[in-house]
XYZ file of C-alpha atoms in Angstrom:
778
model
C 8.922 -24.626 38.751
C 10.141 -25.541 35.260
C 6.950 -26.073 33.312
C 3.188 -25.610 33.553
C 0.479 -27.828 32.046
C -3.019 -26.355 32.027
C -6.289 -28.247 31.805
C -9.553 -26.283 31.728
C -12.970 -27.721 32.468
C -16.254 -25.978 31.742
C -18.320 -26.714 34.826
C -21.709 -26.908 33.095
C -20.490 -28.812 30.032
C -18.500 -31.199 32.187
C -21.559 -32.014 34.296
C -23.656 -32.709 31.195
C -20.932 -34.875 29.626
C -20.549 -36.997 32.731
C -24.301 -37.444 32.986
C -24.737 -38.524 29.362
C -21.501 -40.453 28.745
C -21.879 -44.219 28.338
C -18.197 -45.045 28.732
C -15.781 -43.570 31.277
C -13.197 -42.927 28.550
C -15.578 -40.457 26.908
C -15.867 -38.238 29.964
C -13.888 -35.386 28.371
C -10.698 -37.372 28.332
C -10.626 -37.869 32.110
C -9.069 -41.341 31.859
C -6.516 -40.121 29.321
C -5.571 -37.265 31.601
C -4.993 -39.457 34.680
C -2.914 -41.985 32.759
C -0.799 -39.207 31.301
C -0.105 -37.789 34.769
C 0.993 -41.240 35.948
C 3.434 -41.466 33.044
C 4.875 -38.055 33.906
C 5.506 -39.176 37.479
C 7.091 -42.399 36.266
C 9.548 -40.318 34.226
C 10.795 -38.828 37.504
C 9.229 -35.364 37.264
C 7.868 -33.805 40.442
C 4.271 -32.638 40.033
C 2.100 -30.360 42.094
C -1.497 -29.659 41.119
C -3.279 -26.438 41.904
C -6.981 -26.031 41.141
C -8.483 -22.599 40.588
C -12.255 -22.322 40.428
C -13.655 -19.457 38.389
C -17.179 -18.462 37.495
C -17.439 -20.919 34.626
C -14.099 -22.711 34.520
C -12.263 -25.148 36.732
C -8.600 -24.755 35.847
C -5.987 -27.354 36.813
C -2.406 -26.025 36.912
C 0.116 -28.882 36.959
C 3.466 -27.472 38.106
C 6.361 -29.608 36.920
C 9.933 -29.608 38.170
C 12.813 -31.990 37.493
C 15.219 -33.243 40.212
C 18.934 -33.063 39.511
C 19.319 -36.810 38.920
C 16.521 -36.745 36.311
C 18.128 -33.760 34.601
C 21.491 -35.523 34.470
C 19.968 -38.703 33.075
C 18.095 -37.037 30.236
C 20.651 -34.279 29.555
C 22.941 -36.960 28.152
C 20.145 -38.449 26.069
C 19.030 -35.073 24.644
C 22.605 -33.883 23.847
C 22.619 -31.031 26.361
C 25.916 -29.148 26.665
C 27.615 -28.226 29.947
C 30.481 -25.784 30.712
C 34.054 -26.984 31.076
C 35.947 -23.675 31.186
C 35.176 -19.960 31.159
C 35.485 -18.390 27.716
C 37.216 -15.021 27.442
C 36.686 -13.069 24.223
C 39.508 -10.759 23.172
C 37.043 -9.102 20.784
C 34.271 -8.065 23.143
C 32.803 -5.650 20.624
C 30.803 -7.552 18.019
C 29.219 -4.593 16.153
C 31.251 -3.216 13.241
C 30.273 0.345 14.176
C 31.660 -0.175 17.673
C 34.979 -1.425 16.329
C 35.155 1.466 13.856
C 34.458 4.108 16.505
C 37.008 2.499 18.791
C 39.701 2.724 16.100
C 38.809 6.374 15.477
C 38.922 7.044 19.248
C 35.369 8.409 19.175
C 32.775 7.955 21.933
C 30.201 5.301 21.177
C 26.734 6.747 21.767
C 25.092 3.436 20.792
C 26.682 1.421 23.588
C 25.135 1.006 27.031
C 26.334 -1.012 29.988
C 23.761 -3.698 30.764
C 24.013 -5.213 34.258
C 24.428 -8.913 35.007
C 26.181 -9.742 31.760
C 26.040 -13.536 31.310
C 29.283 -15.451 31.289
C 30.291 -17.524 28.281
C 31.983 -20.920 28.571
C 33.683 -23.565 26.532
C 31.031 -26.248 26.281
C 31.007 -29.996 25.865
C 28.285 -32.619 25.572
C 27.190 -33.633 29.054
C 28.122 -37.089 30.355
C 26.906 -38.407 33.703
C 30.094 -40.423 34.162
C 32.195 -37.235 33.769
C 30.125 -35.018 36.060
C 33.129 -33.877 38.083
C 34.811 -32.572 34.896
C 32.232 -29.781 34.460
C 32.257 -26.383 36.106
C 29.832 -25.820 38.971
C 28.713 -29.444 39.290
C 28.590 -29.066 43.090
C 25.612 -26.676 42.934
C 22.728 -28.789 41.719
C 20.324 -25.824 41.561
C 22.352 -23.709 39.126
C 24.373 -26.280 37.167
C 21.699 -26.533 34.471
C 20.396 -23.197 33.184
C 16.705 -22.316 33.110
C 16.589 -22.895 29.360
C 18.192 -26.321 29.663
C 15.769 -27.344 32.416
C 12.823 -26.123 30.353
C 13.981 -28.018 27.288
C 14.570 -31.281 29.146
C 11.160 -31.154 30.849
C 9.473 -30.176 27.589
C 11.009 -33.101 25.711
C 9.994 -35.449 28.517
C 6.336 -34.428 28.455
C 6.367 -34.203 24.657
C 7.392 -37.828 24.104
C 5.585 -39.656 26.859
C 4.581 -43.105 25.596
C 0.876 -42.737 26.331
C -0.680 -41.195 23.185
C 2.734 -39.741 22.293
C 2.814 -36.861 24.696
C 1.323 -33.489 25.442
C 1.298 -32.314 21.832
C -1.247 -34.955 20.856
C -3.317 -34.320 23.975
C -3.571 -30.637 22.994
C -4.209 -30.949 19.243
C -5.991 -34.287 18.752
C -7.679 -34.984 22.073
C -9.347 -32.093 23.945
C -7.671 -33.028 27.209
C -5.011 -30.335 27.781
C -5.383 -26.685 26.815
C -1.775 -25.560 26.790
C 1.681 -26.020 28.252
C 4.434 -23.465 28.664
C 7.563 -22.629 30.683
C 7.116 -19.882 33.212
C 8.426 -16.343 32.937
C 10.934 -15.363 35.594
C 9.426 -12.595 37.688
C 7.185 -9.677 36.648
C 7.770 -7.946 33.351
C 7.695 -4.384 34.677
C 10.674 -2.659 36.209
C 10.984 -2.928 39.980
C 10.331 0.011 42.256
C 12.837 2.807 42.667
C 15.757 2.048 44.899
C 16.251 -1.534 43.687
C 19.787 -2.111 42.422
C 20.257 -3.382 38.825
C 22.099 -6.403 40.248
C 18.878 -7.460 41.998
C 16.696 -7.308 38.882
C 15.565 -10.457 37.079
C 16.626 -11.165 33.496
C 13.124 -10.335 32.264
C 13.197 -6.960 33.998
C 16.674 -6.210 32.638
C 15.537 -6.973 29.098
C 12.450 -4.816 29.520
C 14.503 -1.925 30.893
C 17.540 -2.077 28.577
C 16.046 -3.573 25.412
C 12.268 -3.450 24.922
C 11.592 0.179 25.795
C 11.444 2.767 23.020
C 14.193 4.790 24.647
C 16.652 2.019 23.665
C 15.909 2.219 19.941
C 19.367 3.684 19.263
C 21.250 1.240 21.492
C 22.871 -2.086 20.732
C 20.762 -5.111 21.547
C 21.978 -7.153 24.557
C 22.251 -10.442 22.672
C 23.841 -12.382 25.534
C 20.944 -11.474 27.834
C 18.385 -12.325 25.128
C 20.062 -15.675 24.563
C 20.110 -16.387 28.296
C 16.340 -15.829 28.523
C 14.948 -16.935 25.143
C 17.581 -19.228 23.667
C 19.625 -19.195 20.488
C 16.775 -19.455 17.968
C 15.011 -16.243 18.982
C 18.310 -14.453 19.623
C 19.522 -15.222 16.099
C 16.279 -13.750 14.743
C 16.896 -10.474 16.575
C 20.571 -10.551 15.596
C 19.600 -10.923 11.930
C 16.940 -8.210 12.236
C 19.428 -5.799 13.823
C 22.174 -6.664 11.317
C 19.814 -6.273 8.353
C 18.476 -2.966 9.701
C 21.995 -1.569 10.155
C 22.890 -2.528 6.579
C 19.764 -0.764 5.337
C 21.249 2.575 6.430
C 23.723 2.935 3.484
C 21.103 1.623 1.038
C 18.540 4.130 2.356
C 21.029 7.012 2.164
C 21.920 6.136 -1.432
C 18.215 5.822 -2.297
C 17.463 9.277 -0.906
C 20.411 10.736 -2.837
C 19.234 9.090 -6.080
C 15.700 10.393 -5.513
C 17.063 13.896 -4.791
C 19.179 13.736 -7.961
C 16.033 12.944 -9.950
C 14.260 15.952 -8.428
C 17.168 18.256 -9.333
C 17.688 16.826 -12.830
C 13.980 17.232 -13.564
C 14.393 20.957 -14.197
C 17.094 20.328 -16.812
C 15.358 17.485 -18.634
C 14.820 18.507 -22.281
C 12.022 15.984 -23.196
C 10.009 16.949 -20.124
C 10.345 20.618 -20.967
C 9.303 19.923 -24.577
C 6.229 17.972 -23.501
C 5.071 20.501 -20.907
C 5.474 23.437 -23.297
C 3.913 21.724 -26.335
C 0.372 23.019 -25.564
C -1.893 21.734 -28.405
C 0.904 20.429 -30.619
C 0.259 16.737 -29.957
C -3.333 15.488 -30.255
C -3.485 11.961 -28.865
C -5.790 9.094 -29.854
C -8.705 8.333 -27.464
C -8.274 5.823 -24.652
C -11.511 3.986 -25.482
C -14.143 3.765 -28.217
C -16.427 6.380 -26.637
C -13.635 8.649 -25.408
C -12.537 11.953 -26.897
C -9.155 12.949 -28.183
C -6.837 14.399 -25.593
C -3.777 16.673 -25.520
C -0.412 15.267 -24.483
C 0.611 18.384 -22.526
C -2.124 17.676 -19.952
C -0.017 14.761 -18.707
C 2.857 17.073 -17.713
C 2.473 16.530 -13.904
C 2.520 12.746 -14.275
C 5.564 12.876 -16.569
C 7.400 14.959 -13.988
C 6.552 12.436 -11.278
C 7.875 9.651 -13.477
C 11.214 11.421 -13.933
C 11.825 11.322 -10.174
C 12.505 7.582 -10.443
C 13.330 7.158 -14.142
C 16.742 8.665 -14.760
C 20.396 7.680 -15.122
C 21.001 7.585 -11.355
C 18.607 4.645 -10.976
C 20.867 2.505 -13.184
C 23.846 3.079 -10.910
C 21.635 2.510 -7.867
C 20.553 -0.866 -9.270
C 24.200 -1.851 -9.617
C 24.858 -0.643 -6.075
C 21.970 -2.700 -4.662
C 23.105 -5.810 -6.547
C 26.470 -5.692 -4.788
C 24.980 -4.471 -1.513
C 22.709 -7.491 -1.206
C 25.580 -9.869 -1.933
C 27.817 -8.268 0.690
C 24.948 -8.204 3.173
C 24.374 -11.951 2.958
C 28.101 -12.753 2.893
C 28.912 -10.725 5.999
C 25.853 -12.113 7.759
C 27.314 -15.582 7.266
C 30.477 -14.414 9.016
C 28.502 -12.746 11.811
C 26.341 -15.841 12.185
C 29.470 -18.008 12.479
C 30.878 -15.714 15.190
C 27.628 -15.688 17.174
C 27.079 -19.439 16.999
C 30.646 -20.014 18.160
C 30.154 -17.538 21.008
C 27.036 -19.438 22.086
C 28.532 -22.918 21.483
C 26.091 -23.904 18.733
C 28.687 -24.864 16.134
C 28.462 -28.566 16.948
C 24.678 -28.638 16.783
C 23.396 -30.585 13.809
C 19.931 -31.007 12.429
C 20.427 -34.763 12.604
C 20.141 -34.396 16.387
C 16.545 -33.191 16.079
C 13.870 -35.447 17.491
C 10.940 -36.669 15.438
C 7.731 -34.694 15.671
C 5.111 -36.310 17.930
C 2.483 -36.070 15.203
C 4.810 -37.960 12.837
C 5.417 -40.609 15.498
C 1.705 -40.993 16.163
C 0.845 -41.403 12.477
C 3.750 -43.744 11.691
C 2.666 -47.211 10.619
C 6.064 -48.925 10.357
C 9.575 -48.697 11.762
C 12.847 -48.213 9.934
C 16.450 -48.420 11.109
C 18.230 -45.067 11.216
C 21.340 -45.386 8.987
C 23.339 -43.106 11.326
C 22.388 -44.328 14.790
C 21.244 -47.848 13.894
C 18.128 -47.441 16.088
C 14.695 -48.415 14.797
C 12.536 -45.308 14.473
C 8.906 -44.712 13.486
C 8.589 -44.389 9.740
C 5.865 -43.455 7.247
C 6.279 -45.169 3.849
C 7.231 -42.950 0.938
C 4.140 -44.041 -0.981
C 1.822 -42.773 1.758
C 3.690 -39.497 2.024
C 3.684 -39.107 -1.769
C -0.099 -39.478 -1.934
C -0.543 -36.901 0.823
C 1.877 -34.495 -0.859
C 0.075 -35.018 -4.179
C -3.264 -34.174 -2.575
C -1.746 -31.113 -0.882
C -0.235 -30.001 -4.180
C -3.648 -30.150 -5.832
C -5.056 -27.843 -3.156
C -2.076 -25.483 -3.504
C -2.517 -25.331 -7.283
C -6.201 -24.549 -6.749
C -5.286 -21.700 -4.414
C -2.779 -20.395 -6.959
C -5.531 -20.412 -9.580
C -7.698 -18.418 -7.171
C -4.839 -15.942 -6.791
C -4.582 -15.568 -10.577
C -8.355 -15.024 -10.753
C -8.068 -12.232 -8.208
C -5.236 -10.660 -10.203
C -7.270 -10.764 -13.422
C -10.318 -9.364 -11.584
C -8.389 -6.369 -10.287
C -6.861 -5.793 -13.747
C -10.355 -5.802 -15.296
C -11.491 -3.388 -12.583
C -8.668 -1.026 -13.512
C -9.555 -1.208 -17.187
C -13.250 -0.529 -16.525
C -12.709 2.309 -14.050
C -10.265 3.956 -16.446
C -12.854 3.893 -19.239
C -15.534 5.305 -16.929
C -13.296 8.188 -15.896
C -12.143 8.863 -19.460
C -15.744 9.217 -20.614
C -16.543 11.747 -17.879
C -17.089 15.387 -18.805
C -14.310 16.686 -16.555
C -11.026 17.141 -18.446
C -9.074 17.440 -15.189
C -10.512 14.152 -13.914
C -9.839 12.416 -17.231
C -6.170 13.387 -17.098
C -5.884 11.670 -13.691
C -7.661 8.477 -14.789
C -4.536 6.243 -14.811
C -3.509 7.520 -11.388
C -6.970 6.954 -9.873
C -7.316 3.500 -11.435
C -3.855 2.467 -10.271
C -4.296 3.671 -6.675
C -7.808 2.300 -6.137
C -6.960 -0.993 -7.853
C -3.840 -1.442 -5.737
C -5.734 -0.686 -2.511
C -8.400 -3.265 -3.396
C -5.668 -5.717 -4.282
C -3.933 -5.059 -0.955
C -7.129 -5.869 0.976
C -7.550 -9.102 -0.984
C -3.874 -9.854 -0.457
C -4.019 -9.548 3.345
C -7.166 -11.696 3.497
C -5.774 -14.411 1.220
C -2.418 -14.331 2.986
C -4.023 -15.111 6.351
C -6.188 -17.815 4.785
C -3.339 -19.481 2.919
C -0.979 -19.293 5.895
C -3.437 -21.258 8.010
C -4.032 -23.653 5.119
C -0.272 -24.039 4.578
C 0.237 -25.252 8.150
C -2.487 -27.879 7.812
C -1.290 -29.098 4.417
C 2.315 -29.335 5.593
C 1.218 -31.272 8.667
C -0.800 -33.514 6.346
C 2.384 -34.146 4.374
C 3.862 -35.738 7.524
C 7.143 -33.860 7.949
C 9.412 -35.747 10.338
C 11.335 -32.925 12.100
C 10.499 -29.394 13.202
C 13.114 -27.738 10.957
C 11.824 -29.614 7.905
C 8.255 -28.700 8.844
C 9.119 -24.998 9.272
C 11.091 -24.920 6.024
C 8.284 -26.524 4.042
C 5.704 -24.125 5.473
C 7.924 -21.106 4.763
C 8.615 -22.122 1.149
C 4.977 -22.930 0.334
C 3.657 -19.693 1.845
C 6.360 -17.582 0.240
C 5.814 -19.065 -3.228
C 2.097 -18.353 -2.946
C 2.555 -14.748 -1.757
C 5.397 -14.240 -4.259
C 3.163 -15.198 -7.169
C 0.203 -13.291 -5.721
C 2.093 -10.013 -5.257
C 4.670 -9.999 -8.006
C 2.352 -11.040 -10.855
C 0.205 -8.010 -10.146
C 3.127 -5.629 -9.721
C 4.816 -6.569 -12.994
C 1.593 -6.231 -15.067
C 2.984 -8.269 -17.944
C -0.294 -7.992 -19.861
C 0.688 -4.488 -20.990
C 3.230 -5.947 -23.388
C 0.257 -6.710 -25.671
C -1.328 -3.270 -25.959
C -1.526 -3.112 -29.735
C -2.150 0.116 -31.681
C -5.168 2.109 -32.976
C -7.544 -0.193 -34.772
C -5.803 -3.290 -33.394
C -5.856 -2.807 -29.657
C -5.271 -5.778 -27.347
C -8.277 -6.959 -25.341
C -8.912 -9.056 -22.248
C -12.308 -10.764 -22.105
C -13.565 -8.247 -24.658
C -12.332 -5.232 -22.691
C -9.569 -3.072 -24.084
C -6.296 -3.524 -22.212
C -5.392 -0.604 -19.979
C -2.545 1.485 -21.302
C 0.352 2.786 -19.262
C -0.112 6.297 -17.983
C 1.514 9.100 -20.014
C 4.170 9.215 -17.302
C 5.208 5.648 -18.113
C 4.719 2.162 -16.647
C 7.596 2.641 -14.214
C 5.688 5.341 -12.340
C 2.687 3.052 -11.864
C 5.004 0.341 -10.613
C 6.402 2.831 -8.091
C 2.908 3.743 -6.907
C 1.938 0.098 -6.501
C 5.087 -0.692 -4.507
C 4.542 2.322 -2.266
C 0.935 1.395 -1.464
C 1.646 -2.310 -0.885
C 4.735 -1.709 1.276
C 3.110 0.923 3.489
C -0.157 -1.012 3.694
C 1.571 -4.221 4.763
C 3.699 -2.361 7.326
C 0.662 -0.723 8.935
C -1.367 -3.939 8.969
C 1.382 -6.216 10.285
C 2.533 -3.851 13.029
C -1.045 -3.130 14.108
C -1.810 -6.857 14.152
C 1.239 -7.595 16.298
C 0.151 -4.976 18.835
C -3.586 -5.655 18.915
C -3.798 -9.456 18.570
C -1.973 -10.437 21.810
C -4.044 -7.915 23.772
C -7.278 -9.323 22.334
C -6.201 -12.869 23.220
C -5.280 -11.792 26.745
C -8.598 -9.986 27.176
C -10.477 -13.021 25.832
C -8.675 -15.330 28.272
C -9.502 -13.090 31.222
C -13.115 -12.888 30.095
C -13.347 -16.657 29.682
C -11.885 -17.301 33.108
C -14.047 -14.636 34.761
C -11.088 -12.669 36.162
C -11.481 -9.045 35.119
C -11.274 -7.126 38.388
C -7.990 -5.534 39.363
C -8.204 -6.917 42.894
C -8.243 -10.467 41.616
C -5.406 -9.802 39.209
C -3.197 -8.670 42.091
C -3.726 -12.027 43.827
C -2.858 -14.099 40.767
C 0.116 -16.392 40.750
C 2.787 -15.937 38.053
C 1.691 -19.021 36.108
C -1.923 -17.815 36.157
C -0.827 -14.539 34.572
C 1.236 -16.429 31.990
C -1.750 -18.617 31.135
C -3.746 -15.557 30.099
C -1.064 -14.409 27.663
C -1.194 -15.270 23.970
C 0.611 -18.512 23.048
C 3.865 -18.168 21.113
C 3.329 -19.340 17.519
C 6.924 -19.345 16.284
C 9.027 -17.110 14.053
C 7.740 -18.218 10.650
C 5.524 -15.151 10.246
C 8.318 -12.788 11.289
C 10.817 -14.279 8.848
C 8.298 -14.311 5.998
C 7.565 -10.634 6.568
C 11.280 -9.832 6.364
C 11.783 -11.990 3.270
C 8.918 -10.286 1.422
C 10.307 -6.907 2.412
C 13.730 -8.051 1.234
C 12.219 -8.882 -2.165
C 10.646 -5.428 -2.460
C 13.910 -3.576 -1.822
C 16.004 -5.761 -4.122
C 13.886 -7.035 -7.020
C 12.036 -3.732 -7.633
C 14.582 -1.223 -6.388
C 14.959 0.210 -9.903
C 11.357 1.389 -9.713
C 11.369 2.633 -6.112
C 14.705 3.894 -4.701
C 13.008 4.923 -1.417
C 12.032 1.311 -0.574
C 15.131 0.767 1.660
C 14.209 3.899 3.641
C 10.699 2.580 4.316
C 12.137 -0.812 5.255
C 14.612 0.864 7.635
C 11.850 2.756 9.441
C 9.693 -0.372 9.649
C 12.477 -2.558 11.051
C 13.502 0.115 13.533
C 9.956 -0.118 14.952
C 9.749 -3.894 14.476
C 12.644 -4.642 16.849
C 10.942 -2.965 19.829
C 7.485 -4.294 18.948
C 8.763 -7.875 18.802
C 10.735 -7.399 22.028
C 7.679 -6.107 23.895
C 5.539 -8.830 22.369
C 7.794 -11.615 23.611
C 8.422 -10.115 27.049
C 4.954 -8.803 27.885
C 2.243 -10.242 25.645
C 3.227 -13.846 24.886
C 3.896 -16.965 26.880
C 7.565 -17.798 27.205
C 8.788 -19.865 24.235
C 10.959 -22.959 24.429
C 14.638 -22.078 24.050
C 15.598 -24.017 20.916
C 19.183 -24.324 19.700
C 19.920 -23.591 16.036
C 22.932 -22.879 13.856
C 21.369 -20.358 11.457
C 18.135 -18.603 10.585
C 16.940 -21.512 8.460
C 15.341 -21.752 5.049
C 14.609 -18.015 4.845
C 18.310 -17.287 4.354
C 18.398 -19.603 1.332
C 15.344 -17.811 -0.087
C 17.177 -14.498 0.280
C 20.243 -15.961 -1.436
C 18.005 -16.905 -4.343
C 16.503 -13.395 -4.363
C 20.024 -11.921 -4.484
C 20.615 -13.717 -7.786
C 17.188 -12.749 -9.134
C 17.903 -9.089 -8.287
C 20.306 -8.630 -11.197
C 17.883 -10.177 -13.706
C 14.775 -8.328 -12.486
C 16.453 -4.919 -12.359
C 17.918 -5.473 -15.815
C 14.451 -6.271 -17.179
C 12.874 -3.279 -15.405
C 15.475 -0.876 -16.762
C 15.347 -2.367 -20.255
C 11.585 -2.853 -20.710
C 9.815 -0.202 -18.622
C 12.331 2.635 -18.293
C 13.073 5.411 -20.768
C 16.799 4.995 -20.143
C 17.618 2.886 -23.218
C 15.334 4.654 -25.752
C 16.880 7.975 -24.775
C 20.437 6.613 -25.046
C 19.748 5.168 -28.502
C 18.131 8.411 -29.682
C 21.152 10.358 -28.432
C 23.475 8.021 -30.329
C 21.556 8.042 -33.630
C 20.013 11.519 -33.798
C 20.624 14.253 -31.232
C 22.760 14.174 -28.100
C 20.699 16.969 -26.523
C 17.442 14.973 -26.920
C 15.826 17.755 -28.904
C 12.740 16.425 -30.693
C 12.637 13.226 -28.634
C 8.964 13.616 -27.671
C 7.839 13.990 -31.281
C 10.029 11.050 -32.302
C 8.347 8.691 -29.786
C 4.840 9.497 -31.088
C 3.489 7.555 -34.056
C 0.615 8.612 -36.356
C -2.609 6.629 -36.316
C -2.944 4.226 -39.303
C -5.067 5.224 -42.279
C -7.574 2.404 -41.743
C -8.178 3.752 -38.247
C -8.739 7.279 -39.556
C -11.288 6.020 -42.098
C -13.622 5.095 -39.222
C -14.630 8.751 -38.710
C -11.617 9.544 -36.510
C -9.554 12.698 -36.692
C -5.743 12.485 -37.101
C -4.092 11.650 -33.783
C -0.857 10.338 -32.300
C -0.002 7.500 -29.925
C 3.173 6.442 -28.106
C 4.984 3.771 -30.086
C 7.733 3.274 -32.657
C 5.499 2.411 -35.653
C 4.902 3.798 -39.128
C 1.525 4.865 -40.562
C 0.789 1.294 -41.607
C 1.201 0.053 -38.019
C 4.463 -1.779 -38.669
C 7.431 -1.392 -36.362
C 10.114 1.022 -37.492
C 13.792 0.226 -37.829
C 14.428 2.177 -34.606
C 12.192 -0.291 -32.740
C 14.293 -3.265 -33.851
C 17.499 -1.450 -32.945
C 15.981 -0.726 -29.541
C 14.840 -4.331 -29.097
C 18.357 -5.609 -29.844
C 19.779 -3.025 -27.459
C 17.355 -4.099 -24.723
C 18.253 -7.766 -25.092
C 21.963 -6.954 -25.101
C 21.562 -4.748 -22.033
C 19.715 -7.476 -20.096
C 22.307 -10.127 -20.932
C 25.303 -7.867 -20.304
C 23.917 -6.365 -17.089
C 22.890 -9.585 -15.392
C 25.934 -11.579 -16.550
C 28.323 -8.883 -15.303
C 26.562 -8.560 -11.948
C 26.323 -12.320 -11.403
C 29.970 -12.795 -12.339
C 31.139 -10.100 -9.927
C 28.856 -11.477 -7.222
C 30.453 -14.878 -7.682
C 33.912 -13.317 -7.384
C 32.905 -11.642 -4.120
C 31.494 -14.913 -2.837
C 34.764 -16.716 -3.563
C 36.983 -13.914 -2.224
C 35.312 -13.588 1.192
C 35.238 -16.643 3.435
C 31.973 -17.651 5.110
C 33.708 -18.210 8.456
C 36.397 -15.833 9.798
C 39.808 -17.406 10.320
C 39.787 -16.380 13.987
C 36.529 -18.268 14.537
C 37.892 -21.366 12.768
C 40.920 -21.336 15.061
C 38.785 -20.945 18.183
C 36.497 -23.783 17.090
C 39.490 -26.107 16.822
C 40.730 -24.942 20.202
C 37.344 -25.643 21.802
C 37.222 -29.129 20.300
C 40.732 -29.822 21.612
C 39.830 -28.571 25.095
C 36.716 -30.744 25.167
C 38.763 -33.852 24.315
C 41.479 -33.149 26.900
C 38.984 -32.279 29.637
C 36.950 -35.446 29.135
C 40.095 -37.609 29.052
C 40.628 -39.719 32.183
């Protein structure tokens, strides 16, 4: 059995429809269903129908299988590859840690022997006329792999001429509920005494990959590729590669954080502030607030110094080069893996048109490459649809900005309420409370809007009539990422604080005084926001991945009226697969990784521990995704790809933004540059730095029945900026330009110095092409 098509009928609703329908074609798609089955049989597929009657549902399972002659005919049409010679790899170890330990003659504790290791072959496009040139052509049952059989059958039922296939019958017409390839055997390990050589591929993956005991082992990529195909295997390869590269970044982040904790006790400005007692009387935070003493902010200033010190500058430089090397070496690893799995010759031009695009096409146009007339939607029609979709997207972006402004106003109001309270201890923690509660509220809104916009993004992209699956996935990924990028990063940066003003001339937003940075500095609040959003998203996403498939499975069992254990034991494999959650693709998984990638690169200057959190999350994510695919989801179609798609290009763009964002963070929100300038102009020991950063309230402000007070700024008593401020501004601009230009230049040098494809892989590609030509030659 290669494929299963499922049609469910509600017994009561079906009886009412048949009794009230005026035309036979309206009887729940019965005519459409029968005609579609006839077309499937005409294509040469063998069908066997099994009807299962439940309490409320009548379920039709159509079991499809393809004879060898049908597979041969369509394998040539769908560009399926077949083996011509066994491929022997002199470099069997693909992990860099394995090669390093082997050179050092150390035992490899991460390696584990996985049984039934799949063979690799030199491949060539299949040709019916050259059948005897391929290996194993005598055995018709095993010549085509399970994945190849699934893909051929899927493409056949997807592009049947009647109503353009099963995809339209599922989405547009309520005729078919679902279709899926079957899992091979049960997911659980066999009973004791069964040899590993007798286990199915699914059981091997569950035993040697998906269990938590394998979290410190290498992933069996060849086995994953044999069962799920190249697309899913490349996702796990990227996830494992990215997680391994997070280890040095996490170690450096912990060391930088530890350095900040040690240097805190020797920091002169912090010691001056904490020991100042009543020396610095600060201006009130609001009109009805009292004056406050700067020394009460000592705990928050100490927290700020954990992430605002000289080590963070060097860590930002380290991350800028780390991200460039990560992406460069992934390109080389990707080239090695795609060669190993014979995907180097796959091109996106070989992709078939989406059935929805074919169904909506109004004209035909000759393909400039193949010369074949294909369905085509005029550019004018697509432009109008894209324009309408863009209007909706802009509206959603405006909603996102409204939410950001609402949370900012909430923070300003809650800060004023706390400042006016009678408790001095509570008033000193007002910025911390406002920041934490505002970020939590924002996180809840973020998760809700993210789910809403993701669903909306799929519909709008489908409305835009994308012609291929890769183009559709790329458009969805870019639109969702841009929305979430704006939604998250606008709030995190809090640009509105650049317009705070000074006593008597404070900046306002809708009549409310703009919230000031906490006495510890804006960088500390940025760190708190990143920590809450990262941990909150990790908990929500991992919980959703665990709970959602189980809820779908429980709902399916409830709907079909099969909840007793005795009935479950009698179920056929395809009945069990039907109750599993459908596989929705890898877009969500890649988007989660890309957003995480942005957190640990763009804002690493504010939160050095972000790579450590990402490492722990990904370490869990690998096993959760493995269990999800093996146990909780229907088996996906094994698609062939050359890379991880548009998400890699987004990460390349983020790698270039990293240098600019970290330069701006260090220059505009950190105390690094003001301290360096003060050391150069006044005192190298930073004595008197705290008093120097505090300005006196203007005279016009004091005339309004206010006592003399100080505020943090480089201004004179008239409210004008001092000469030090302009020196500092010039220094900040110079630092931003010098930092990002130097980093980008060195990144470009690294990119030019390291080739995207290893020379050994280039040589083997040429050898494989030569072997394919000589083997196919008569």
